[in-house]
Amino acid sequence: GAAGHLRGGRLPVFEAAPGYGRALGLSASQACARVCGAARRSGKLAALCDAAGGGNAVIGDVTNPEDCRRIVNESAALMGGLDLLVYAAGAGAPALLTDADSVAWHHYYAVNVVGATLVCGAALSLLAHHGLVSFISSAASTPVRWGRSASAPP
């Protein structure tokens, strides 16, 4: 199964502290992958490493271009390379489009698009020849939400 493919893999997970990133980091650790979690909150990363029985943690913010490069480079150094990069960071808030806030939307774009692009760009030269990049997001955008942002409840 999929767990067998992760055994021994070197896997940095971006925004590993909450949600999908945390769940994936724990599952990968249980499948004997070497996991390096990256997130903004050190306490939540420490809790993830404790729950996983080990692993590495790198603190940083994907909205900061220097942090994107640093997190990727530190993760690769801690694990001796990269086999699979997972970007699970995401931002959004329930809102009507008529109530759109430009500051909030610039932040969402910085996390969801710019951060993902910069992290991937920094990782490409460090990925093993068989390496993969995975972007994970919420299924919240699948239902039609007339007049609402993708993160808004129906």
mmCIF file of C-alpha atoms in Angstrom:
data_model
loop_
_atom_site.group_PDB
_atom_site.id
_atom_site.type_symbol
_atom_site.label_atom_id
_atom_site.label_comp_id
_atom_site.label_asym_id
_atom_site.label_seq_id
_atom_site.Cartn_x
_atom_site.Cartn_y
_atom_site.Cartn_z
ATOM 1 C CA GLY A 1 0.000 0.000 0.000
ATOM 2 C CA ALA A 2 0.868 3.676 0.155
ATOM 3 C CA ALA A 3 2.485 3.268 3.578
ATOM 4 C CA GLY A 4 5.134 0.986 2.075
ATOM 5 C CA HIS A 5 6.130 3.698 -0.391
ATOM 6 C CA LEU A 6 6.766 6.126 2.476
ATOM 7 C CA ARG A 7 9.092 3.821 4.446
ATOM 8 C CA GLY A 8 12.394 5.623 4.847
ATOM 9 C CA GLY A 9 11.184 8.551 2.726
ATOM 10 C CA ARG A 10 12.309 12.064 3.588
ATOM 11 C CA LEU A 11 9.189 14.166 3.855
ATOM 12 C CA PRO A 12 8.885 17.833 4.791
ATOM 13 C CA VAL A 13 5.290 18.844 5.541
ATOM 14 C CA PHE A 14 4.485 22.542 5.319
ATOM 15 C CA GLU A 15 1.975 23.743 7.889
ATOM 16 C CA ALA A 16 2.285 20.471 9.727
ATOM 17 C CA ALA A 17 0.807 21.657 13.009
ATOM 18 C CA PRO A 18 -2.960 21.756 12.327
ATOM 19 C CA GLY A 19 -5.406 19.840 10.163
ATOM 20 C CA TYR A 20 -4.380 17.884 7.086
ATOM 21 C CA GLY A 21 -0.669 18.563 7.541
ATOM 22 C CA ARG A 22 -0.688 17.176 11.088
ATOM 23 C CA ALA A 23 -2.655 14.085 10.056
ATOM 24 C CA LEU A 24 -0.326 13.429 7.129
ATOM 25 C CA GLY A 25 2.788 13.964 9.265
ATOM 26 C CA LEU A 26 1.536 11.480 11.866
ATOM 27 C CA SER A 27 0.559 8.895 9.240
ATOM 28 C CA ALA A 28 3.888 9.228 7.442
ATOM 29 C CA SER A 29 5.769 8.828 10.731
ATOM 30 C CA GLN A 30 3.787 5.687 11.512
ATOM 31 C CA ALA A 31 4.752 4.389 8.056
ATOM 32 C CA CYS A 32 8.434 4.882 9.030
ATOM 33 C CA ALA A 33 9.032 7.968 6.923
ATOM 34 C CA ARG A 34 11.441 10.618 8.163
ATOM 35 C CA VAL A 35 9.239 13.655 8.686
ATOM 36 C CA CYS A 36 10.173 17.283 9.114
ATOM 37 C CA GLY A 37 7.224 19.452 10.072
ATOM 38 C CA ALA A 38 7.217 23.134 9.236
ATOM 39 C CA ALA A 39 4.815 25.677 10.702
ATOM 40 C CA ARG A 40 4.592 29.070 12.356
ATOM 41 C CA ARG A 41 3.779 27.778 15.858
ATOM 42 C CA SER A 42 6.552 26.010 17.772
ATOM 43 C CA GLY A 43 4.237 24.604 20.439
ATOM 44 C CA LYS A 44 2.026 22.832 17.928
ATOM 45 C CA LEU A 45 5.049 21.451 16.081
ATOM 46 C CA ALA A 46 6.505 20.136 19.343
ATOM 47 C CA ALA A 47 3.181 18.438 20.094
ATOM 48 C CA LEU A 48 3.218 16.855 16.619
ATOM 49 C CA CYS A 49 6.753 15.515 17.118
ATOM 50 C CA ASP A 50 5.758 14.149 20.540
ATOM 51 C CA ALA A 51 2.653 12.456 19.095
ATOM 52 C CA ALA A 52 4.712 11.005 16.228
ATOM 53 C CA GLY A 53 7.406 9.726 18.569
ATOM 54 C CA GLY A 54 10.078 11.860 16.895
ATOM 55 C CA GLY A 55 10.750 13.851 13.795
ATOM 56 C CA ASN A 56 12.143 17.286 13.112
ATOM 57 C CA ALA A 57 10.525 20.689 13.366
ATOM 58 C CA VAL A 58 11.386 23.905 11.536
ATOM 59 C CA ILE A 59 9.629 27.126 12.469
ATOM 60 C CA GLY A 60 8.807 29.568 9.694
ATOM 61 C CA ASP A 61 6.132 31.459 7.825
ATOM 62 C CA VAL A 62 5.348 30.651 4.191
ATOM 63 C CA THR A 63 4.299 34.243 3.588
ATOM 64 C CA ASN A 64 7.945 35.240 4.086
ATOM 65 C CA PRO A 65 10.071 34.450 0.986
ATOM 66 C CA GLU A 66 13.292 34.063 3.023
ATOM 67 C CA ASP A 67 11.529 31.636 5.377
ATOM 68 C CA CYS A 68 10.342 29.553 2.407
ATOM 69 C CA ARG A 69 13.926 28.974 1.239
ATOM 70 C CA ARG A 70 15.273 28.526 4.764
ATOM 71 C CA ILE A 71 12.627 25.976 5.777
ATOM 72 C CA VAL A 72 13.239 23.894 2.656
ATOM 73 C CA ASN A 73 17.035 24.035 3.084
ATOM 74 C CA GLU A 74 16.886 23.204 6.815
ATOM 75 C CA SER A 75 14.471 20.332 6.192
ATOM 76 C CA ALA A 76 16.734 18.869 3.519
ATOM 77 C CA ALA A 77 19.796 19.252 5.763
ATOM 78 C CA LEU A 78 18.057 17.603 8.737
ATOM 79 C CA MET A 79 16.925 14.624 6.651
ATOM 80 C CA GLY A 80 19.797 14.329 4.174
ATOM 81 C CA GLY A 81 17.612 15.283 1.191
ATOM 82 C CA LEU A 82 13.983 15.312 0.114
ATOM 83 C CA ASP A 83 11.850 12.587 -1.444
ATOM 84 C CA LEU A 84 8.366 14.044 -1.123
ATOM 85 C CA LEU A 85 7.361 17.620 -0.376
ATOM 86 C CA VAL A 86 3.852 18.206 0.977
ATOM 87 C CA TYR A 87 2.382 21.706 1.014
ATOM 88 C CA ALA A 88 -0.709 21.675 3.207
ATOM 89 C CA ALA A 89 -0.703 25.333 4.236
ATOM 90 C CA GLY A 90 -3.888 27.147 3.414
ATOM 91 C CA ALA A 91 -5.740 30.286 4.401
ATOM 92 C CA GLY A 92 -9.278 31.488 3.950
ATOM 93 C CA ALA A 93 -12.315 32.540 5.913
ATOM 94 C CA PRO A 94 -16.051 32.238 5.396
ATOM 95 C CA ALA A 95 -17.360 35.419 3.823
ATOM 96 C CA LEU A 96 -19.758 36.809 1.310
ATOM 97 C CA LEU A 97 -17.972 38.130 -1.742
ATOM 98 C CA THR A 98 -19.743 41.443 -1.210
ATOM 99 C CA ASP A 99 -17.873 41.695 2.115
ATOM 100 C CA ALA A 100 -14.445 40.920 0.619
ATOM 101 C CA ASP A 101 -11.534 42.416 2.535
ATOM 102 C CA SER A 102 -8.499 43.171 0.337
ATOM 103 C CA VAL A 103 -6.005 42.794 3.215
ATOM 104 C CA ALA A 104 -7.387 39.362 4.048
ATOM 105 C CA TRP A 105 -7.397 38.292 0.385
ATOM 106 C CA HIS A 106 -3.787 39.402 -0.074
ATOM 107 C CA HIS A 107 -2.896 37.198 2.903
ATOM 108 C CA TYR A 108 -4.846 34.219 1.497
ATOM 109 C CA TYR A 109 -3.078 34.620 -1.834
ATOM 110 C CA ALA A 110 0.304 34.887 -0.095
ATOM 111 C CA VAL A 111 -0.280 31.576 1.725
ATOM 112 C CA ASN A 112 -2.191 29.624 -0.917
ATOM 113 C CA VAL A 113 -0.333 30.673 -4.075
ATOM 114 C CA VAL A 114 2.869 32.628 -3.475
ATOM 115 C CA GLY A 115 4.052 30.508 -0.525
ATOM 116 C CA ALA A 116 3.306 27.290 -2.389
ATOM 117 C CA THR A 117 5.212 28.524 -5.435
ATOM 118 C CA LEU A 118 8.262 29.684 -3.469
ATOM 119 C CA VAL A 119 8.452 26.505 -1.377
ATOM 120 C CA CYS A 120 8.184 24.326 -4.481
ATOM 121 C CA GLY A 121 10.769 26.411 -6.322
ATOM 122 C CA ALA A 122 13.220 26.152 -3.428
ATOM 123 C CA ALA A 123 12.724 22.390 -3.194
ATOM 124 C CA LEU A 124 13.054 21.385 -6.849
ATOM 125 C CA SER A 125 16.848 21.251 -6.924
ATOM 126 C CA LEU A 126 16.903 19.336 -3.607
ATOM 127 C CA LEU A 127 14.365 16.636 -4.490
ATOM 128 C CA ALA A 128 15.626 13.157 -5.221
ATOM 129 C CA HIS A 129 15.397 12.144 -8.901
ATOM 130 C CA HIS A 130 12.201 10.225 -8.081
ATOM 131 C CA GLY A 131 10.873 13.014 -5.824
ATOM 132 C CA LEU A 132 7.305 14.243 -5.761
ATOM 133 C CA VAL A 133 5.560 17.447 -4.744
ATOM 134 C CA SER A 134 2.036 17.326 -3.357
ATOM 135 C CA PHE A 135 -0.311 20.236 -2.694
ATOM 136 C CA ILE A 136 -3.175 19.437 -0.328
ATOM 137 C CA SER A 137 -6.230 21.623 0.148
ATOM 138 C CA SER A 138 -9.659 21.454 1.639
ATOM 139 C CA ALA A 139 -12.641 20.011 -0.158
ATOM 140 C CA ALA A 140 -14.505 23.162 0.931
ATOM 141 C CA SER A 141 -14.256 24.487 -2.614
ATOM 142 C CA THR A 142 -16.165 21.622 -4.235
ATOM 143 C CA PRO A 143 -19.802 22.620 -3.537
ATOM 144 C CA VAL A 144 -21.225 25.551 -5.443
ATOM 145 C CA ARG A 145 -21.345 28.560 -3.116
ATOM 146 C CA TRP A 146 -23.144 31.304 -5.047
ATOM 147 C CA GLY A 147 -21.923 34.714 -3.909
ATOM 148 C CA ARG A 148 -19.548 33.266 -1.322
ATOM 149 C CA SER A 149 -15.823 32.662 -1.151
ATOM 150 C CA ALA A 150 -14.651 29.065 -1.496
ATOM 151 C CA SER A 151 -14.176 28.852 2.279
ATOM 152 C CA ALA A 152 -17.678 30.074 3.125
ATOM 153 C CA PRO A 153 -20.166 27.604 4.535
ATOM 154 C CA PRO A 154 -23.038 26.745 2.170
#
